[in-house]
Amino acid sequence: MYKGPVDSAKIPRFAGPATFARLPRIDEVERADVAVVGVPFDSGVSYRPGARFGPAAVREASRLLRPYHPGLDVAPFDRAQVVDAGDIAANPFHIEEAIESIEAAAGELDARLVTIGGDHTIALPLLRDAARKHGPVALLHFDAHLDTWDTYFGAEYTHGTPFRRAVEEGLLDTEALAHVGIRGPLYGKKDLEDDRRFGFGIVTAADVLRRGVDEVIDALRQRIGDRPLYVSVDIDVLDPAHAPGTGTPEAGGLTSRELLEILRGLAGANLVGADVVEVAPPYDHAEITSIAASHVAYDLVSLLALRKNEP
């Protein structure tokens, strides 16, 4: 029997501790299968800061989540012990030190992680941890941007470079990499050439519109197969109408419905970890962005719960 969320029939959703989906804290259970953990870090951003407040905002927006997921036909909190593991503290003044501490803290959590950022810099230490546990992993990266650039102002570790570093470090299975939702102007055509050289395929936001969700899901499933899979979701993959509270918004993005349907199409995939990043509450209104992010995180938790008893 698993310890689940607070009963909303006894304690109103707007009351009580603001853990993710009102789940128990990790210190309230003997063991955990899936842990939601925050990383309030945004020192790697290149434009608008504020994602350090993302984990708290997503937790607050998650109060309305309910325990049964009809889209996946699963009650994730009955199928696995899901907990809120609190936040990983990271030095906001030293990016390399922050990356090391995030990697170390993730390694100490004996559970499959859904991490709430924080900016996209945090994907690199999380991928290091995933690769140490599972070997080089397949990657589905949902984002408006490639995040495979080399440096910004000479800095190798920023929110625009994590996947280039991950390829260089051998963390990724280069036969099974894909970006989804890419759009907007680039610095030059070389950006695409470098990205292709690293092994990434690209499904643009326009591809999702023209080809449709089902065809995109089929293509992604064929690309990743049953390899250990990490999913990284930058909330700016959504159009600013669906996610205004983010650091580098780009017009022409996915709807929240499209993103959630693509994620649900991954049911049965060998998901080993995931993150949802770049929620910047200072630019949000009416919790639009944090609500979207909380549902994305809930779908990722549900996918992990579906795989709990599988290798």
mmCIF file of N, CA, C and O in Angstrom, residues 85-171:
data_model
loop_
_atom_site.group_PDB
_atom_site.id
_atom_site.type_symbol
_atom_site.label_atom_id
_atom_site.label_comp_id
_atom_site.label_asym_id
_atom_site.label_seq_id
_atom_site.Cartn_x
_atom_site.Cartn_y
_atom_site.Cartn_z
ATOM 1 N N ALA A 85 10.715 15.186 -3.093
ATOM 2 C CA ALA A 85 12.024 15.111 -2.448
ATOM 3 C C ALA A 85 12.594 16.486 -2.121
ATOM 4 O O ALA A 85 13.788 16.609 -1.837
ATOM 5 N N GLY A 86 11.758 17.522 -2.162
ATOM 6 C CA GLY A 86 12.236 18.854 -1.825
ATOM 7 C C GLY A 86 13.115 19.429 -2.921
ATOM 8 O O GLY A 86 13.026 19.048 -4.087
ATOM 9 N N ASP A 87 13.975 20.365 -2.559
ATOM 10 C CA ASP A 87 14.820 21.067 -3.518
ATOM 11 C C ASP A 87 16.288 20.707 -3.332
ATOM 12 O O ASP A 87 16.754 20.479 -2.205
ATOM 13 N N ILE A 88 17.005 20.672 -4.435
ATOM 14 C CA ILE A 88 18.462 20.558 -4.420
ATOM 15 C C ILE A 88 19.029 21.973 -4.394
ATOM 16 O O ILE A 88 18.747 22.779 -5.292
ATOM 17 N N ALA A 89 19.802 22.279 -3.381
ATOM 18 C CA ALA A 89 20.414 23.604 -3.284
ATOM 19 C C ALA A 89 21.659 23.654 -4.156
ATOM 20 O O ALA A 89 22.487 22.736 -4.125
ATOM 21 N N ALA A 90 21.790 24.712 -4.949
ATOM 22 C CA ALA A 90 22.930 24.859 -5.847
ATOM 23 C C ALA A 90 23.457 26.279 -5.753
ATOM 24 O O ALA A 90 22.690 27.241 -5.693
ATOM 25 N N ASN A 91 24.772 26.411 -5.766
ATOM 26 C CA ASN A 91 25.431 27.706 -5.639
ATOM 27 C C ASN A 91 25.023 28.627 -6.791
ATOM 28 O O ASN A 91 25.325 28.341 -7.950
ATOM 29 N N PRO A 92 24.333 29.737 -6.527
ATOM 30 C CA PRO A 92 23.883 30.615 -7.615
ATOM 31 C C PRO A 92 24.991 31.482 -8.204
ATOM 32 O O PRO A 92 24.773 32.164 -9.204
ATOM 33 N N PHE A 93 26.190 31.448 -7.597
ATOM 34 C CA PHE A 93 27.279 32.312 -8.041
ATOM 35 C C PHE A 93 28.404 31.553 -8.727
ATOM 36 O O PHE A 93 29.392 32.163 -9.149
ATOM 37 N N HIS A 94 28.270 30.209 -8.856
ATOM 38 C CA HIS A 94 29.347 29.409 -9.434
ATOM 39 C C HIS A 94 28.715 28.243 -10.190
ATOM 40 O O HIS A 94 28.318 27.245 -9.586
ATOM 41 N N ILE A 95 28.609 28.376 -11.506
ATOM 42 C CA ILE A 95 27.852 27.396 -12.285
ATOM 43 C C ILE A 95 28.489 26.010 -12.218
ATOM 44 O O ILE A 95 27.783 25.007 -12.034
ATOM 45 N N GLU A 96 29.812 25.917 -12.375
ATOM 46 C CA GLU A 96 30.451 24.603 -12.358
ATOM 47 C C GLU A 96 30.231 23.899 -11.021
ATOM 48 O O GLU A 96 29.951 22.698 -10.978
ATOM 49 N N GLU A 97 30.347 24.644 -9.926
ATOM 50 C CA GLU A 97 30.093 24.047 -8.614
ATOM 51 C C GLU A 97 28.636 23.619 -8.481
ATOM 52 O O GLU A 97 28.335 22.559 -7.921
ATOM 53 N N ALA A 98 27.726 24.431 -9.009
ATOM 54 C CA ALA A 98 26.306 24.085 -8.960
ATOM 55 C C ALA A 98 26.040 22.786 -9.714
ATOM 56 O O ALA A 98 25.296 21.912 -9.241
ATOM 57 N N ILE A 99 26.636 22.645 -10.887
ATOM 58 C CA ILE A 99 26.452 21.431 -11.682
ATOM 59 C C ILE A 99 26.930 20.205 -10.911
ATOM 60 O O ILE A 99 26.260 19.163 -10.878
ATOM 61 N N GLU A 100 28.070 20.323 -10.255
ATOM 62 C CA GLU A 100 28.605 19.199 -9.485
ATOM 63 C C GLU A 100 27.682 18.837 -8.323
ATOM 64 O O GLU A 100 27.433 17.660 -8.046
ATOM 65 N N SER A 101 27.148 19.844 -7.636
ATOM 66 C CA SER A 101 26.291 19.556 -6.479
ATOM 67 C C SER A 101 24.949 18.980 -6.911
ATOM 68 O O SER A 101 24.392 18.113 -6.225
ATOM 69 N N ILE A 102 24.419 19.421 -8.054
ATOM 70 C CA ILE A 102 23.168 18.851 -8.568
ATOM 71 C C ILE A 102 23.374 17.391 -8.929
ATOM 72 O O ILE A 102 22.552 16.521 -8.594
ATOM 73 N N GLU A 103 24.480 17.088 -9.614
ATOM 74 C CA GLU A 103 24.772 15.705 -9.983
ATOM 75 C C GLU A 103 24.899 14.828 -8.736
ATOM 76 O O GLU A 103 24.338 13.725 -8.676
ATOM 77 N N ALA A 104 25.620 15.300 -7.739
ATOM 78 C CA ALA A 104 25.819 14.515 -6.526
ATOM 79 C C ALA A 104 24.503 14.277 -5.796
ATOM 80 O O ALA A 104 24.218 13.151 -5.349
ATOM 81 N N ALA A 105 23.678 15.317 -5.681
ATOM 82 C CA ALA A 105 22.409 15.183 -4.968
ATOM 83 C C ALA A 105 21.454 14.252 -5.709
ATOM 84 O O ALA A 105 20.751 13.440 -5.088
ATOM 85 N N ALA A 106 21.427 14.349 -7.038
ATOM 86 C CA ALA A 106 20.573 13.441 -7.814
ATOM 87 C C ALA A 106 21.018 12.000 -7.623
ATOM 88 O O ALA A 106 20.188 11.082 -7.523
ATOM 89 N N GLY A 107 22.326 11.779 -7.552
ATOM 90 C CA GLY A 107 22.840 10.428 -7.368
ATOM 91 C C GLY A 107 22.475 9.822 -6.029
ATOM 92 O O GLY A 107 22.424 8.598 -5.891
ATOM 93 N N GLU A 108 22.223 10.658 -5.039
ATOM 94 C CA GLU A 108 21.863 10.160 -3.712
ATOM 95 C C GLU A 108 20.391 9.773 -3.598
ATOM 96 O O GLU A 108 20.002 9.100 -2.634
ATOM 97 N N LEU A 109 19.577 10.191 -4.564
ATOM 98 C CA LEU A 109 18.150 9.868 -4.523
ATOM 99 C C LEU A 109 17.925 8.513 -5.188
ATOM 100 O O LEU A 109 18.128 8.360 -6.387
ATOM 101 N N ASP A 110 17.516 7.546 -4.416
ATOM 102 C CA ASP A 110 17.318 6.185 -4.918
ATOM 103 C C ASP A 110 15.905 6.054 -5.471
ATOM 104 O O ASP A 110 15.042 5.374 -4.906
ATOM 105 N N ALA A 111 15.667 6.745 -6.574
ATOM 106 C CA ALA A 111 14.345 6.734 -7.219
ATOM 107 C C ALA A 111 14.525 7.299 -8.624
ATOM 108 O O ALA A 111 15.547 7.921 -8.930
ATOM 109 N N ARG A 112 13.539 7.086 -9.476
ATOM 110 C CA ARG A 112 13.551 7.726 -10.788
ATOM 111 C C ARG A 112 13.008 9.142 -10.616
ATOM 112 O O ARG A 112 12.001 9.353 -9.933
ATOM 113 N N LEU A 113 13.684 10.088 -11.235
ATOM 114 C CA LEU A 113 13.441 11.493 -10.926
ATOM 115 C C LEU A 113 12.642 12.200 -12.006
ATOM 116 O O LEU A 113 12.884 12.022 -13.203
ATOM 117 N N VAL A 114 11.710 13.036 -11.555
ATOM 118 C CA VAL A 114 11.124 14.084 -12.374
ATOM 119 C C VAL A 114 11.552 15.386 -11.720
ATOM 120 O O VAL A 114 11.132 15.701 -10.599
ATOM 121 N N THR A 115 12.426 16.106 -12.391
ATOM 122 C CA THR A 115 13.045 17.290 -11.806
ATOM 123 C C THR A 115 12.384 18.543 -12.352
ATOM 124 O O THR A 115 12.162 18.671 -13.560
ATOM 125 N N ILE A 116 12.079 19.476 -11.447
ATOM 126 C CA ILE A 116 11.480 20.749 -11.822
ATOM 127 C C ILE A 116 12.537 21.834 -11.666
ATOM 128 O O ILE A 116 13.100 22.019 -10.578
ATOM 129 N N GLY A 117 12.839 22.531 -12.778
ATOM 130 C CA GLY A 117 13.826 23.612 -12.722
ATOM 131 C C GLY A 117 13.157 24.936 -12.473
ATOM 132 O O GLY A 117 11.933 25.022 -12.386
ATOM 133 N N GLY A 118 14.018 25.954 -12.379
ATOM 134 C CA GLY A 118 15.399 25.946 -12.770
ATOM 135 C C GLY A 118 15.565 26.099 -14.280
ATOM 136 O O GLY A 118 14.657 25.871 -15.069
ATOM 137 N N ASP A 119 16.750 26.590 -14.684
ATOM 138 C CA ASP A 119 16.990 26.735 -16.112
ATOM 139 C C ASP A 119 17.570 25.451 -16.686
ATOM 140 O O ASP A 119 17.859 24.486 -15.967
ATOM 141 N N HIS A 120 17.748 25.428 -18.019
ATOM 142 C CA HIS A 120 18.086 24.171 -18.694
ATOM 143 C C HIS A 120 19.520 23.732 -18.454
ATOM 144 O O HIS A 120 19.884 22.598 -18.804
ATOM 145 N N THR A 121 20.340 24.558 -17.813
ATOM 146 C CA THR A 121 21.678 24.125 -17.423
ATOM 147 C C THR A 121 21.620 22.841 -16.609
ATOM 148 O O THR A 121 22.508 21.987 -16.706
ATOM 149 N N ILE A 122 20.566 22.688 -15.802
ATOM 150 C CA ILE A 122 20.490 21.553 -14.875
ATOM 151 C C ILE A 122 20.330 20.226 -15.588
ATOM 152 O O ILE A 122 20.542 19.168 -14.973
ATOM 153 N N ALA A 123 19.990 20.230 -16.872
ATOM 154 C CA ALA A 123 19.849 18.961 -17.591
ATOM 155 C C ALA A 123 21.171 18.212 -17.671
ATOM 156 O O ALA A 123 21.191 16.972 -17.674
ATOM 157 N N LEU A 124 22.296 18.922 -17.748
ATOM 158 C CA LEU A 124 23.584 18.253 -17.882
ATOM 159 C C LEU A 124 23.906 17.385 -16.667
ATOM 160 O O LEU A 124 24.199 16.187 -16.840
ATOM 161 N N PRO A 125 23.884 17.902 -15.445
ATOM 162 C CA PRO A 125 24.167 17.011 -14.309
ATOM 163 C C PRO A 125 23.146 15.900 -14.151
ATOM 164 O O PRO A 125 23.487 14.788 -13.710
ATOM 165 N N LEU A 126 21.895 16.155 -14.508
ATOM 166 C CA LEU A 126 20.885 15.105 -14.425
ATOM 167 C C LEU A 126 21.156 14.004 -15.444
ATOM 168 O O LEU A 126 20.963 12.812 -15.168
ATOM 169 N N LEU A 127 21.623 14.373 -16.636
ATOM 170 C CA LEU A 127 21.994 13.382 -17.635
ATOM 171 C C LEU A 127 23.242 12.609 -17.216
ATOM 172 O O LEU A 127 23.364 11.409 -17.491
ATOM 173 N N ARG A 128 24.167 13.274 -16.559
ATOM 174 C CA ARG A 128 25.332 12.555 -16.027
ATOM 175 C C ARG A 128 24.882 11.462 -15.063
ATOM 176 O O ARG A 128 25.375 10.326 -15.111
ATOM 177 N N ASP A 129 23.958 11.815 -14.179
ATOM 178 C CA ASP A 129 23.451 10.829 -13.215
ATOM 179 C C ASP A 129 22.712 9.697 -13.924
ATOM 180 O O ASP A 129 22.910 8.517 -13.608
ATOM 181 N N ALA A 130 21.879 10.039 -14.906
ATOM 182 C CA ALA A 130 21.125 9.009 -15.636
ATOM 183 C C ALA A 130 22.060 8.074 -16.388
ATOM 184 O O ALA A 130 21.870 6.849 -16.403
ATOM 185 N N ALA A 131 23.096 8.632 -17.022
ATOM 186 C CA ALA A 131 24.031 7.800 -17.782
ATOM 187 C C ALA A 131 24.861 6.916 -16.864
ATOM 188 O O ALA A 131 25.206 5.781 -17.233
ATOM 189 N N ARG A 132 25.200 7.386 -15.694
ATOM 190 C CA ARG A 132 25.934 6.559 -14.747
ATOM 191 C C ARG A 132 25.102 5.351 -14.312
ATOM 192 O O ARG A 132 25.631 4.244 -14.127
ATOM 193 N N LYS A 133 23.804 5.538 -14.195
ATOM 194 C CA LYS A 133 22.924 4.465 -13.733
ATOM 195 C C LYS A 133 22.492 3.535 -14.858
ATOM 196 O O LYS A 133 22.262 2.343 -14.627
ATOM 197 N N HIS A 134 22.363 4.060 -16.099
ATOM 198 C CA HIS A 134 21.745 3.287 -17.185
ATOM 199 C C HIS A 134 22.607 3.173 -18.436
ATOM 200 O O HIS A 134 22.198 2.528 -19.400
ATOM 201 N N GLY A 135 23.785 3.806 -18.450
ATOM 202 C CA GLY A 135 24.557 3.891 -19.676
ATOM 203 C C GLY A 135 24.043 5.038 -20.521
ATOM 204 O O GLY A 135 23.080 5.738 -20.155
ATOM 205 N N PRO A 136 24.668 5.280 -21.688
ATOM 206 C CA PRO A 136 24.208 6.380 -22.552
ATOM 207 C C PRO A 136 22.714 6.260 -22.853
ATOM 208 O O PRO A 136 22.230 5.174 -23.199
ATOM 209 N N VAL A 137 21.996 7.352 -22.707
ATOM 210 C CA VAL A 137 20.542 7.313 -22.801
ATOM 211 C C VAL A 137 20.048 7.967 -24.087
ATOM 212 O O VAL A 137 20.700 8.860 -24.642
ATOM 213 N N ALA A 138 18.904 7.495 -24.560
ATOM 214 C CA ALA A 138 18.178 8.206 -25.609
ATOM 215 C C ALA A 138 17.625 9.501 -25.012
ATOM 216 O O ALA A 138 17.379 9.579 -23.802
ATOM 217 N N LEU A 139 17.436 10.499 -25.859
ATOM 218 C CA LEU A 139 16.953 11.790 -25.373
ATOM 219 C C LEU A 139 15.874 12.334 -26.285
ATOM 220 O O LEU A 139 16.067 12.440 -27.497
ATOM 221 N N LEU A 140 14.744 12.690 -25.697
ATOM 222 C CA LEU A 140 13.734 13.498 -26.369
ATOM 223 C C LEU A 140 13.740 14.853 -25.678
ATOM 224 O O LEU A 140 13.480 14.957 -24.476
ATOM 225 N N HIS A 141 14.035 15.868 -26.467
ATOM 226 C CA HIS A 141 14.217 17.212 -25.940
ATOM 227 C C HIS A 141 13.135 18.114 -26.531
ATOM 228 O O HIS A 141 13.132 18.384 -27.732
ATOM 229 N N PHE A 142 12.209 18.556 -25.696
ATOM 230 C CA PHE A 142 11.108 19.420 -26.112
ATOM 231 C C PHE A 142 11.500 20.862 -25.806
ATOM 232 O O PHE A 142 11.700 21.231 -24.642
ATOM 233 N N ASP A 143 11.585 21.697 -26.856
ATOM 234 C CA ASP A 143 12.146 23.030 -26.653
ATOM 235 C C ASP A 143 11.910 23.856 -27.904
ATOM 236 O O ASP A 143 11.786 23.313 -29.009
ATOM 237 N N ALA A 144 11.891 25.175 -27.749
ATOM 238 C CA ALA A 144 11.923 26.061 -28.915
ATOM 239 C C ALA A 144 13.331 26.158 -29.491
ATOM 240 O O ALA A 144 13.499 26.508 -30.659
ATOM 241 N N HIS A 145 14.336 25.828 -28.673
ATOM 242 C CA HIS A 145 15.734 26.061 -29.021
ATOM 243 C C HIS A 145 16.521 24.754 -29.017
ATOM 244 O O HIS A 145 16.183 23.808 -28.300
ATOM 245 N N LEU A 146 17.613 24.732 -29.768
ATOM 246 C CA LEU A 146 18.420 23.515 -29.899
ATOM 247 C C LEU A 146 19.194 23.180 -28.628
ATOM 248 O O LEU A 146 19.368 21.997 -28.296
ATOM 249 N N ASP A 147 19.708 24.188 -27.949
ATOM 250 C CA ASP A 147 20.517 24.005 -26.741
ATOM 251 C C ASP A 147 21.744 23.124 -26.991
ATOM 252 O O ASP A 147 22.193 22.392 -26.097
ATOM 253 N N THR A 148 22.266 23.207 -28.232
ATOM 254 C CA THR A 148 23.518 22.518 -28.552
ATOM 255 C C THR A 148 24.581 23.518 -29.000
ATOM 256 O O THR A 148 25.479 23.181 -29.761
ATOM 257 N N TRP A 149 24.485 24.752 -28.546
ATOM 258 C CA TRP A 149 25.492 25.742 -28.867
ATOM 259 C C TRP A 149 26.766 25.456 -28.072
ATOM 260 O O TRP A 149 26.743 24.715 -27.080
ATOM 261 N N ASP A 150 27.849 26.068 -28.477
ATOM 262 C CA ASP A 150 29.136 25.761 -27.860
ATOM 263 C C ASP A 150 29.369 26.583 -26.602
ATOM 264 O O ASP A 150 29.485 26.043 -25.506
ATOM 265 N N THR A 151 29.413 27.896 -26.745
ATOM 266 C CA THR A 151 29.650 28.765 -25.591
ATOM 267 C C THR A 151 28.840 30.048 -25.727
ATOM 268 O O THR A 151 28.424 30.428 -26.816
ATOM 269 N N TYR A 152 28.624 30.703 -24.584
ATOM 270 C CA TYR A 152 28.126 32.084 -24.552
ATOM 271 C C TYR A 152 29.170 32.906 -23.799
ATOM 272 O O TYR A 152 29.515 32.569 -22.659
ATOM 273 N N PHE A 153 29.693 33.963 -24.436
ATOM 274 C CA PHE A 153 30.694 34.816 -23.805
ATOM 275 C C PHE A 153 31.849 33.980 -23.243
ATOM 276 O O PHE A 153 32.396 34.281 -22.180
ATOM 277 N N GLY A 154 32.162 32.891 -23.952
ATOM 278 C CA GLY A 154 33.249 32.013 -23.534
ATOM 279 C C GLY A 154 32.868 30.990 -22.482
ATOM 280 O O GLY A 154 33.691 30.139 -22.119
ATOM 281 N N ALA A 155 31.631 31.029 -21.980
ATOM 282 C CA ALA A 155 31.196 30.092 -20.937
ATOM 283 C C ALA A 155 30.665 28.803 -21.562
ATOM 284 O O ALA A 155 29.798 28.839 -22.439
ATOM 285 N N GLU A 156 31.172 27.673 -21.101
ATOM 286 C CA GLU A 156 30.786 26.380 -21.658
ATOM 287 C C GLU A 156 29.519 25.811 -21.038
ATOM 288 O O GLU A 156 28.891 24.931 -21.617
ATOM 289 N N TYR A 157 29.155 26.302 -19.858
ATOM 290 C CA TYR A 157 28.018 25.743 -19.137
ATOM 291 C C TYR A 157 26.949 26.815 -18.958
ATOM 292 O O TYR A 157 27.061 27.699 -18.102
ATOM 293 N N THR A 158 25.921 26.751 -19.809
ATOM 294 C CA THR A 158 24.792 27.674 -19.759
ATOM 295 C C THR A 158 23.533 26.896 -20.125
ATOM 296 O O THR A 158 23.603 25.705 -20.459
ATOM 297 N N HIS A 159 22.403 27.587 -20.137
ATOM 298 C CA HIS A 159 21.172 26.885 -20.503
ATOM 299 C C HIS A 159 21.051 26.650 -22.001
ATOM 300 O O HIS A 159 20.115 25.967 -22.438
ATOM 301 N N GLY A 160 21.992 27.160 -22.784
ATOM 302 C CA GLY A 160 21.979 26.908 -24.220
ATOM 303 C C GLY A 160 22.999 25.879 -24.681
ATOM 304 O O GLY A 160 23.107 25.625 -25.884
ATOM 305 N N THR A 161 23.721 25.258 -23.738
ATOM 306 C CA THR A 161 24.808 24.347 -24.115
ATOM 307 C C THR A 161 24.707 22.926 -23.553
ATOM 308 O O THR A 161 25.591 22.114 -23.832
ATOM 309 N N PRO A 162 23.693 22.564 -22.763
ATOM 310 C CA PRO A 162 23.788 21.283 -22.037
ATOM 311 C C PRO A 162 23.881 20.056 -22.920
ATOM 312 O O PRO A 162 24.569 19.088 -22.568
ATOM 313 N N PHE A 163 23.225 20.073 -24.071
ATOM 314 C CA PHE A 163 23.190 18.850 -24.869
ATOM 315 C C PHE A 163 24.432 18.694 -25.740
ATOM 316 O O PHE A 163 24.814 17.568 -26.078
ATOM 317 N N ARG A 164 25.095 19.784 -26.071
ATOM 318 C CA ARG A 164 26.405 19.677 -26.710
ATOM 319 C C ARG A 164 27.399 19.061 -25.734
ATOM 320 O O ARG A 164 28.151 18.143 -26.073
ATOM 321 N N ARG A 165 27.401 19.564 -24.492
ATOM 322 C CA ARG A 165 28.293 18.994 -23.488
ATOM 323 C C ARG A 165 27.960 17.521 -23.235
ATOM 324 O O ARG A 165 28.864 16.698 -23.056
ATOM 325 N N ALA A 166 26.670 17.187 -23.231
ATOM 326 C CA ALA A 166 26.270 15.796 -22.971
ATOM 327 C C ALA A 166 26.765 14.861 -24.060
ATOM 328 O O ALA A 166 27.191 13.731 -23.786
ATOM 329 N N VAL A 167 26.715 15.313 -25.310
ATOM 330 C CA VAL A 167 27.251 14.508 -26.412
ATOM 331 C C VAL A 167 28.759 14.360 -26.252
ATOM 332 O O VAL A 167 29.316 13.252 -26.370
ATOM 333 N N GLU A 168 29.447 15.454 -25.975
ATOM 334 C CA GLU A 168 30.900 15.420 -25.818
ATOM 335 C C GLU A 168 31.328 14.497 -24.681
ATOM 336 O O GLU A 168 32.381 13.847 -24.757
ATOM 337 N N GLU A 169 30.516 14.421 -23.634
ATOM 338 C CA GLU A 169 30.846 13.590 -22.478
ATOM 339 C C GLU A 169 30.404 12.140 -22.633
ATOM 340 O O GLU A 169 30.626 11.319 -21.727
ATOM 341 N N GLY A 170 29.761 11.800 -23.769
ATOM 342 C CA GLY A 170 29.343 10.420 -24.001
ATOM 343 C C GLY A 170 28.138 9.990 -23.184
ATOM 344 O O GLY A 170 27.931 8.789 -22.946
ATOM 345 N N LEU A 171 27.310 10.941 -22.777
ATOM 346 C CA LEU A 171 26.147 10.631 -21.938
ATOM 347 C C LEU A 171 24.956 10.160 -22.748
ATOM 348 O O LEU A 171 24.030 9.552 -22.191
#
